[in-house]
Coordinates of C-alpha atoms and ligand atoms in Angstrom, one line a residue:
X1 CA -94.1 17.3 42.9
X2 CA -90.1 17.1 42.6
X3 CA -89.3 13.7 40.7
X4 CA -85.3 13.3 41.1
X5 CA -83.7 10.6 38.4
X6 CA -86.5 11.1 35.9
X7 CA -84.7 11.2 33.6
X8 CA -83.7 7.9 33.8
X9 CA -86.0 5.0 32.7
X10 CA -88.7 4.5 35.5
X11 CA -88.9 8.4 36.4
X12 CA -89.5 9.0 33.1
X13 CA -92.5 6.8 32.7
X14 CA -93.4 7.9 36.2
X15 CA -93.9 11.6 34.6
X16 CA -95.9 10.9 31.5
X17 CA -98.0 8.6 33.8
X18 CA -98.4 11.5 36.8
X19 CA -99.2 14.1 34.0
X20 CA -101.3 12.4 32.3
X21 CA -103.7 11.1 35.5
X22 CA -102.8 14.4 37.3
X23 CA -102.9 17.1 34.3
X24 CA -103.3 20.0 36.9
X25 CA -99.7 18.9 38.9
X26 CA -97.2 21.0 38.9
X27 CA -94.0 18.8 38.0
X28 CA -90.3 19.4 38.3
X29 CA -87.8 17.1 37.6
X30 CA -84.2 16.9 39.4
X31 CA -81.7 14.9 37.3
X32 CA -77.8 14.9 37.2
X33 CA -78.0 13.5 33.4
X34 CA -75.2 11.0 34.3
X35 CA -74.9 8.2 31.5
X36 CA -78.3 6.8 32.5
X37 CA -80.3 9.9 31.9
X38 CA -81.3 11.4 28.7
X39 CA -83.0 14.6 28.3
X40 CA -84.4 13.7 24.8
X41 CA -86.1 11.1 26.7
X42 CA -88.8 14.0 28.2
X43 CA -88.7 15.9 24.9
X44 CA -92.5 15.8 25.1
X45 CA -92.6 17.7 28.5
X46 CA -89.7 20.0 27.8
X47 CA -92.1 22.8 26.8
X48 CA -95.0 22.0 28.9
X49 CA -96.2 24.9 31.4
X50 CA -96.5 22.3 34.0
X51 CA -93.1 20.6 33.8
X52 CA -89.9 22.0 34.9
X53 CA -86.0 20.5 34.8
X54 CA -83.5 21.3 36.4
X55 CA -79.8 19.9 36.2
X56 CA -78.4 18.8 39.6
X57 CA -76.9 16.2 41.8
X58 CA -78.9 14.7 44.7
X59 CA -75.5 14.5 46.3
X60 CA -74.9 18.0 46.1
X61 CA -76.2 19.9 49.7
X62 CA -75.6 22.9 48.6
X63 CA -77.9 23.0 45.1
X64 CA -80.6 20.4 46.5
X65 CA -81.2 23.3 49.4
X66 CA -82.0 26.2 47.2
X67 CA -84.2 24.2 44.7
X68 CA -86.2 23.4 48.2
X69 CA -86.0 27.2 49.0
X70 CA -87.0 28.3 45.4
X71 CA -89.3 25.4 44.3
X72 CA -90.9 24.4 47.5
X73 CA -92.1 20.6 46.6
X74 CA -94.7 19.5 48.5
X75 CA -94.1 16.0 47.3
X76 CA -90.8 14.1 46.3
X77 CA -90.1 11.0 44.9
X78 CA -86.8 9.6 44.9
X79 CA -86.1 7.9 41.6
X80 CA -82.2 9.1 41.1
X81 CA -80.5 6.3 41.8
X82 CA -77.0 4.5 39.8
X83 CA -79.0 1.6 38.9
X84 CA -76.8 -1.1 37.7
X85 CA -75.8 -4.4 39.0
X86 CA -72.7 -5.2 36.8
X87 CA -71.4 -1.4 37.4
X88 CA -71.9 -1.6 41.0
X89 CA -69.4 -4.7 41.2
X90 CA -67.4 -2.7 39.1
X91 CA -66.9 0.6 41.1
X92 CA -69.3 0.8 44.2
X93 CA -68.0 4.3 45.2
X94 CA -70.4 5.9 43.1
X95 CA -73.3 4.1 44.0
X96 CA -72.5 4.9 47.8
X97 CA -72.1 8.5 47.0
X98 CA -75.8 8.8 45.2
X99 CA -78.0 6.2 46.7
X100 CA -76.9 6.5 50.2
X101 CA -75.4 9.9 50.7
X102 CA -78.1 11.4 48.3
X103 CA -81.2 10.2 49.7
X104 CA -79.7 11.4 53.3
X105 CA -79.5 15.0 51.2
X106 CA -82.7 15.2 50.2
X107 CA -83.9 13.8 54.0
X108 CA -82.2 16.7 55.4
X109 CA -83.5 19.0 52.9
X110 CA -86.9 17.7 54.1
X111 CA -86.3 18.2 57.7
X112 CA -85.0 21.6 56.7
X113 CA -87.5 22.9 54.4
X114 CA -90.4 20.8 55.2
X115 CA -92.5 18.2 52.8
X116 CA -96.1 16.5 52.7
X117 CA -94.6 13.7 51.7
X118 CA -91.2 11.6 50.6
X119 CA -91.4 8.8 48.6
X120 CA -88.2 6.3 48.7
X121 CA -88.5 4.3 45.4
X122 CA -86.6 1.2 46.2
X123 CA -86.0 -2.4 45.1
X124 CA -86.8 -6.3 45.6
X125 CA -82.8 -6.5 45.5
X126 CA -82.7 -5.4 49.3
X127 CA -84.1 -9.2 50.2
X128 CA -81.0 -10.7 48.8
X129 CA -82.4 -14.2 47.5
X130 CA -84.6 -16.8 47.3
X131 CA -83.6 -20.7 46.3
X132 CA -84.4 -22.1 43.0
X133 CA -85.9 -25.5 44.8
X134 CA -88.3 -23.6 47.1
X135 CA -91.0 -21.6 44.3
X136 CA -93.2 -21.5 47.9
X137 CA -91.1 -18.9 48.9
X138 CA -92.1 -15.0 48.9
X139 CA -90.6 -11.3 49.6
X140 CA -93.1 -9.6 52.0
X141 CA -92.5 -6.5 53.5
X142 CA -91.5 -8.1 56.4
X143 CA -88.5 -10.1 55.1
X144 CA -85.2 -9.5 56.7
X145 CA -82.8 -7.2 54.2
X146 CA -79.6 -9.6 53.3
X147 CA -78.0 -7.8 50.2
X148 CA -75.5 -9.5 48.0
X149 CA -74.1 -6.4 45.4
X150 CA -72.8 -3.1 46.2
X151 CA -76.0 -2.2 44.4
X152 CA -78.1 -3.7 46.5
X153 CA -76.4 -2.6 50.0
X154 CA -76.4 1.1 49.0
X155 CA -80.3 0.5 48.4
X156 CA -80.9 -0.9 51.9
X157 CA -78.5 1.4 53.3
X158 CA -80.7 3.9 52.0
X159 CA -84.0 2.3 53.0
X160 CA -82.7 2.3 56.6
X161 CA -82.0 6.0 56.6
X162 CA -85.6 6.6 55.3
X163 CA -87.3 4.5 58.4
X164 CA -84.5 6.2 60.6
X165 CA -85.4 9.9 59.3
X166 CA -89.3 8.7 59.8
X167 CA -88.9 7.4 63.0
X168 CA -86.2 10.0 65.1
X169 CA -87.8 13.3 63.0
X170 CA -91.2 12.0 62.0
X171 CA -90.7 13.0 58.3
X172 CA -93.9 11.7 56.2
X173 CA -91.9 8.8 54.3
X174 CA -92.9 5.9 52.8
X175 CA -91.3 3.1 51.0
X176 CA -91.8 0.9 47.8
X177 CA -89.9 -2.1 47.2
X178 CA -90.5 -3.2 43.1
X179 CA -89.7 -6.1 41.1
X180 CA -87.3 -5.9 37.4
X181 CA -89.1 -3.5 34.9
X182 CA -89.2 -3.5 31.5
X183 CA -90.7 -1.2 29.1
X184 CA -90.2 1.8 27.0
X185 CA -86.7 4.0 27.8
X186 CA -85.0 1.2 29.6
X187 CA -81.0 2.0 29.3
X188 CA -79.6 -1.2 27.1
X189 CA -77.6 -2.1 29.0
X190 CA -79.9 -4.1 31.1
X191 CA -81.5 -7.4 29.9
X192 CA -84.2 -7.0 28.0
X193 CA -83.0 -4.1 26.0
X194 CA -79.7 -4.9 25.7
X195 CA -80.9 -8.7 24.3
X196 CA -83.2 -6.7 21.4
X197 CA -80.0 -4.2 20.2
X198 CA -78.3 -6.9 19.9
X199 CA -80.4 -9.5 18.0
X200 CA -81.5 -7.0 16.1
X201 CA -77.5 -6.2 15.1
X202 CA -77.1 -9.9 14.7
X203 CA -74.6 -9.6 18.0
X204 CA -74.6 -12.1 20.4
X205 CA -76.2 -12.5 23.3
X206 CA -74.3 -12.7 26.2
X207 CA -76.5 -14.9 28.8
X208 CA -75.0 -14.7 32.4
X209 CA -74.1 -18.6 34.0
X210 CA -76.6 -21.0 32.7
X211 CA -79.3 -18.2 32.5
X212 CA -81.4 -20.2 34.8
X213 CA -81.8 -17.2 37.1
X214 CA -85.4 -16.0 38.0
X215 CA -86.8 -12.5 37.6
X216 CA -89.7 -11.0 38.5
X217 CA -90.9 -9.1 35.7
X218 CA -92.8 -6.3 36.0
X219 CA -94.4 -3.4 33.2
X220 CA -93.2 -0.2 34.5
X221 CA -96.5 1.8 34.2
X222 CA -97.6 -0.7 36.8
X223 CA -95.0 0.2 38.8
X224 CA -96.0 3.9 38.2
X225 CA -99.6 3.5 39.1
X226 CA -98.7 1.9 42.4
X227 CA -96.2 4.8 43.4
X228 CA -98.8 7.2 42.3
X229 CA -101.3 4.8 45.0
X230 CA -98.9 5.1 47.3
X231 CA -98.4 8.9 47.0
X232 CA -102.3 9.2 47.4
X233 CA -103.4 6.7 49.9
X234 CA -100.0 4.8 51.6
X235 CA -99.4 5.4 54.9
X236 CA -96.7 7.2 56.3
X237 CA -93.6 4.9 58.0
X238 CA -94.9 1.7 55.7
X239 CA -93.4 -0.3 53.0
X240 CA -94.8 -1.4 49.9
X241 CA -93.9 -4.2 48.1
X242 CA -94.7 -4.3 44.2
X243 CA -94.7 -7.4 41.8
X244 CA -97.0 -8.8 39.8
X245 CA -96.5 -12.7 39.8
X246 CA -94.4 -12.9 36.8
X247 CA -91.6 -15.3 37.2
X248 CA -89.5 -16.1 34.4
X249 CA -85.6 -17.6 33.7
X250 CA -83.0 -15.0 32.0
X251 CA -82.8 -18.1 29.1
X252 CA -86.5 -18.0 28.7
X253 CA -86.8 -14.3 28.0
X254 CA -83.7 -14.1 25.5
X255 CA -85.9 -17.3 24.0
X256 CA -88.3 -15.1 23.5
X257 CA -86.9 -12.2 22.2
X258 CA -85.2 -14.4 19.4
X259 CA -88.6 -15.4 18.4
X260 CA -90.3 -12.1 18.6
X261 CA -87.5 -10.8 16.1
X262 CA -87.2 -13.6 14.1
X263 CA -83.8 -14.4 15.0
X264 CA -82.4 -17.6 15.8
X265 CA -81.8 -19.1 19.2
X266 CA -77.7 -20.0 17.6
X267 CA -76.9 -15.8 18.9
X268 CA -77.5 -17.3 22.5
X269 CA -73.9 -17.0 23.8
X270 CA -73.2 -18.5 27.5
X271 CA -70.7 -15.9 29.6
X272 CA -69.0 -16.0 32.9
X273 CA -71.5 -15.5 35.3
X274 CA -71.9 -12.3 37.6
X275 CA -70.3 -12.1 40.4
X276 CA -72.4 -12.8 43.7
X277 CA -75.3 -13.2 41.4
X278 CA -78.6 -13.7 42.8
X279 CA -81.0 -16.4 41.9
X280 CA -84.3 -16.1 41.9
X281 CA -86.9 -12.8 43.1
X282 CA -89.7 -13.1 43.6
X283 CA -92.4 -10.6 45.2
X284 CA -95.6 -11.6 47.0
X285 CA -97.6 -8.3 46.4
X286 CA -100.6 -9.3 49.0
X287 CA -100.3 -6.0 51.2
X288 CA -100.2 -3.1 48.7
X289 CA -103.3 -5.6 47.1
X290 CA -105.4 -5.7 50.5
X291 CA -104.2 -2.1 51.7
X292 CA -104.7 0.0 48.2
X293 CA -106.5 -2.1 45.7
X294 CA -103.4 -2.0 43.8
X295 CA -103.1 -5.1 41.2
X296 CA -101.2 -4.7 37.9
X297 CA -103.1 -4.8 34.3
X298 CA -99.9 -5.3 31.8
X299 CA -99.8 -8.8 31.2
X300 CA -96.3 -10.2 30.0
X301 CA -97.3 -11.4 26.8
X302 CA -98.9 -8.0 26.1
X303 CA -96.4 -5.8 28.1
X304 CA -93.5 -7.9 26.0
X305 CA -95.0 -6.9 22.7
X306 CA -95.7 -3.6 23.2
X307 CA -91.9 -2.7 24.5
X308 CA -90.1 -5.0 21.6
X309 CA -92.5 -2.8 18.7
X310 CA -91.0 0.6 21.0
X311 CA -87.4 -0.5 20.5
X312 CA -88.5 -1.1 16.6
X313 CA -89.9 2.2 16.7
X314 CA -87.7 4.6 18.9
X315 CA -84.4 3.0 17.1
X316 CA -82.7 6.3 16.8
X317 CA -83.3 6.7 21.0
X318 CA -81.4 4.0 21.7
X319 CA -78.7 3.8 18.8
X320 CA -77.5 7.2 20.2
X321 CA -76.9 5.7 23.3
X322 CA -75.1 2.7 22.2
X323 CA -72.8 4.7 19.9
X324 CA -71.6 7.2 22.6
X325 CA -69.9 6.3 26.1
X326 CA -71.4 3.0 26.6
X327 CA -69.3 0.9 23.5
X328 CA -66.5 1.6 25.8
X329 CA -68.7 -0.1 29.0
X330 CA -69.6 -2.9 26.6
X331 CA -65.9 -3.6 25.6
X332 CA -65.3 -3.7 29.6
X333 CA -67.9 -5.9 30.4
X334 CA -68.2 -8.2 27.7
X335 CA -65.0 -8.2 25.5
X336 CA -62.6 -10.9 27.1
X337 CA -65.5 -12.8 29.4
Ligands
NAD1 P1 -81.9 4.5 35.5 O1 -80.5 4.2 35.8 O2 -82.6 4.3 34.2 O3 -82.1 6.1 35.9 C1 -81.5 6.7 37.0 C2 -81.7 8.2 36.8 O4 -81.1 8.8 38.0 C3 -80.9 8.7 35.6 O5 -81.7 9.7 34.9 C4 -79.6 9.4 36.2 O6 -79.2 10.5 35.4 C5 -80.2 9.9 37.5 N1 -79.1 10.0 38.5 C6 -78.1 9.2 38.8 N2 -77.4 9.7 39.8 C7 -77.9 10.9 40.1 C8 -77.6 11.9 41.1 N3 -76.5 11.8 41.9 N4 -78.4 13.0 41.2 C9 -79.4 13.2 40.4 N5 -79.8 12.2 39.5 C10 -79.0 11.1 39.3 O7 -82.7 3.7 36.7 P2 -84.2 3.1 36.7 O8 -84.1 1.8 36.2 O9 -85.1 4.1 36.1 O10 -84.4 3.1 38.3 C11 -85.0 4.2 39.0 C12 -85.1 3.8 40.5 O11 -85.9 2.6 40.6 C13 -83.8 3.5 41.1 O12 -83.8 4.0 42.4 C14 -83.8 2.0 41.2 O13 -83.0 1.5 42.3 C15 -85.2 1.6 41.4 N6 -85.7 0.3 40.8 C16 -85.4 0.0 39.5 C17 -85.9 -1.3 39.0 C18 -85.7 -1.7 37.6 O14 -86.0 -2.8 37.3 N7 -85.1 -0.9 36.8 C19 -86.7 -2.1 39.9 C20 -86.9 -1.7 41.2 C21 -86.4 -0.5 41.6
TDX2 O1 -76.0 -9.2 29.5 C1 -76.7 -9.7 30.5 N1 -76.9 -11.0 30.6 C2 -77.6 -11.6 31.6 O2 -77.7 -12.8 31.6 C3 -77.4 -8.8 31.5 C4 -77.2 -7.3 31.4 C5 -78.1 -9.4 32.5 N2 -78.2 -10.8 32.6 C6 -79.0 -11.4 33.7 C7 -78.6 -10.9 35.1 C8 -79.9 -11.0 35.8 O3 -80.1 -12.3 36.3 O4 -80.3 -11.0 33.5 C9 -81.0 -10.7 34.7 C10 -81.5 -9.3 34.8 O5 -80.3 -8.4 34.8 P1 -80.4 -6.8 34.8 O6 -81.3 -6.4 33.7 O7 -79.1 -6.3 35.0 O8 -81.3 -6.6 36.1 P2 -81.1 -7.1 37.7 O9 -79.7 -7.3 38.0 O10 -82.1 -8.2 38.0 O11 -81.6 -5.7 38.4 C11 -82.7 -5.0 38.0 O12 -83.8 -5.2 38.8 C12 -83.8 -4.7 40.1 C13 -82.4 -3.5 37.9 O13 -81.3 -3.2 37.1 C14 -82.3 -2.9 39.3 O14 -82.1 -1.5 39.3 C15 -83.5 -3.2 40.1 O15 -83.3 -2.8 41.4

């Protein structure tokens, strides 16, 4: 199985999961190591007979062909990705390059080389967004695509060349379509990790608008068990939504993560909002329930816990991180807003 992006926060998970329910896999992992992937992150699987890395850019035909011609995956799933909203609106090239023009390199490497099966790991961000005043409302697989960031166009972009590679060349693709994760590895600068580095630094905490946008929150080893579903039972040409019925407001989370430190609610800092920002998400999981069985077991309160006691835990992963490249991001992104 060739994982691309893991290591990056979601593949990563998605590798300790597959090895652990699937000892007997052979794994290699395809990763650029761009500022959102960290090898110490699979430091655990480094020596492992059954895992491999290798260092390469999806992008890049040229090296993406001869690990298909040396390796020869019978299974890929496509977690490399730039994943970030606020970068995208920032410099889109980038994201164009990777999520668009590298999922059509690893399509073609498909066609060329042949595969059992390509998974597209893809986001609830391809919907665009739902209104605050209607909670009746849903994402199903059937929802028109109406993005609103350069993020969220390359992802679509990319989803379209995955139904078009299926369709015209009959490659063995299928699609899932996930909620916001959370859990351990998580890069800080999103949400929930960036809110614990900085309550516990005794920063503040920069809340987007009014923070009474909507996100739905998701434990990533759910995620992982319904890719690893999909891999085993999805049908080929179909998308999969995956979301677990967890709504909750940006304010409401930082809330929460004040208590769970002990820190007081006076860090809360209101900041321009995000540009083109979306409202609310919200994922009605019904078909990968009916058609797989698939139904997630983290709850929030549990899954909440568990990843504020890693970040206590792992400090030294994530202080590494803060003090290299990304202070400079930071500065960019928060410093006069
Ligand atoms: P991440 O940013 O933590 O990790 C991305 C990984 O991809 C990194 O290891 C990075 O080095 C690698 N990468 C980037 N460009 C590459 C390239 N050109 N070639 C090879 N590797 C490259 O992202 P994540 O949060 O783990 O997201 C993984 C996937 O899941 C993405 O496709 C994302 O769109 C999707 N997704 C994420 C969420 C979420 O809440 N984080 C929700 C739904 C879907
Ligand atoms: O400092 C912040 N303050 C703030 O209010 C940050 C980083 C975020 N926010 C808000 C913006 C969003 O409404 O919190 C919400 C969550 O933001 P992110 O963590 O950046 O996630 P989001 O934009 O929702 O996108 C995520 O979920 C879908 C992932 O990053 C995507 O890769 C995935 O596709």
């Amino acid at each position: 199985m060739l994982i691309t992006g893991g290591a990056g926060f979601i593949g990563s998970n998605f590798i300790f999961y597959i090895h652990r329910k699937h000892p007997d896999y052979n794994l290699l992992c395809l990763d650029k190591l761009t500022y959102a992937g960290n090898l110490a992150t699979l430091d655990s699987m480094i020596n492992n007979k059954k895992f491999k890395f290798i260092r390469a850019d999806i992008a890049n035909r040229t090296a993406v062909y001869e690990i298909f011609k040396t390796e020869k995956p019978d299974v890929i799933v496509n977690f490399a990705a730039e994943s970030h909203v606020d970068r995208s609106i920032e410099n889109p090239a980038v994201f164009l390059e990777t999520n668009v023009m590298g999922t059509q390199v690893l399509l073609d490497a498909c066609r060329k080389y042949g595969i059992q099966r390509y998974h597209q790991v893809s986001t609830d961000e391809v919907y665009g967004d739902l209104p605050l005043d209607r909670p009746d409302l849903f994402f199903t697989e059937k929802t028109p695509l109406h993005t609103s960031s350069p993020y969220s166009a390359s992802k679509a972009s990319a989803d379209l060349l995955c139904n078009a590679y299926q369709r015209t060349y009959g490659l063995p693709i299928t699609i899932s379509r996930c909620s916001n994760n959370y859990g351990p590895y998580q890069f800080p600068e999103k949400l929930i990790p960036l809110m614990i580095a900085n309550a516990l630094a005794d920063q503040p905490l920069p809340v987007y608008g009014e923070g009474l946008n909507v996100r739905d929150w998701l434990y990533v080893e759910d995620h992982c068990a319904a890719i690893d579903l999909i891999l085993e039972r999805g049908k080929e040409g179909e998308v999969y939504n995956i979301g677990g019925h967890n709504e909750m407001r940006n304010i409401d989370i930082v809330k929460l993560i004040c208590k769970a430190l002990g820190k007081p609610e006076s860090l809360i800092t209101y900041v321009a909002d995000r540009k083109g920002h979306d409202m609310r998400y919200a994922i009605d999981p019904a078909f990968i329930h009916q058609e797989l069985g698939w139904l997630p077991v983290t709850k929030f309160e549990d899954g909440i816990q568990r990843t504020i006691q890693w970040y206590l835990d792992n400090r030294n992963w994530w202080e590494t991180i803060i003090n290299g490249e990304y202070q400079k991001y930071y500065e960019r992104m928060y410093g006069n807003r």
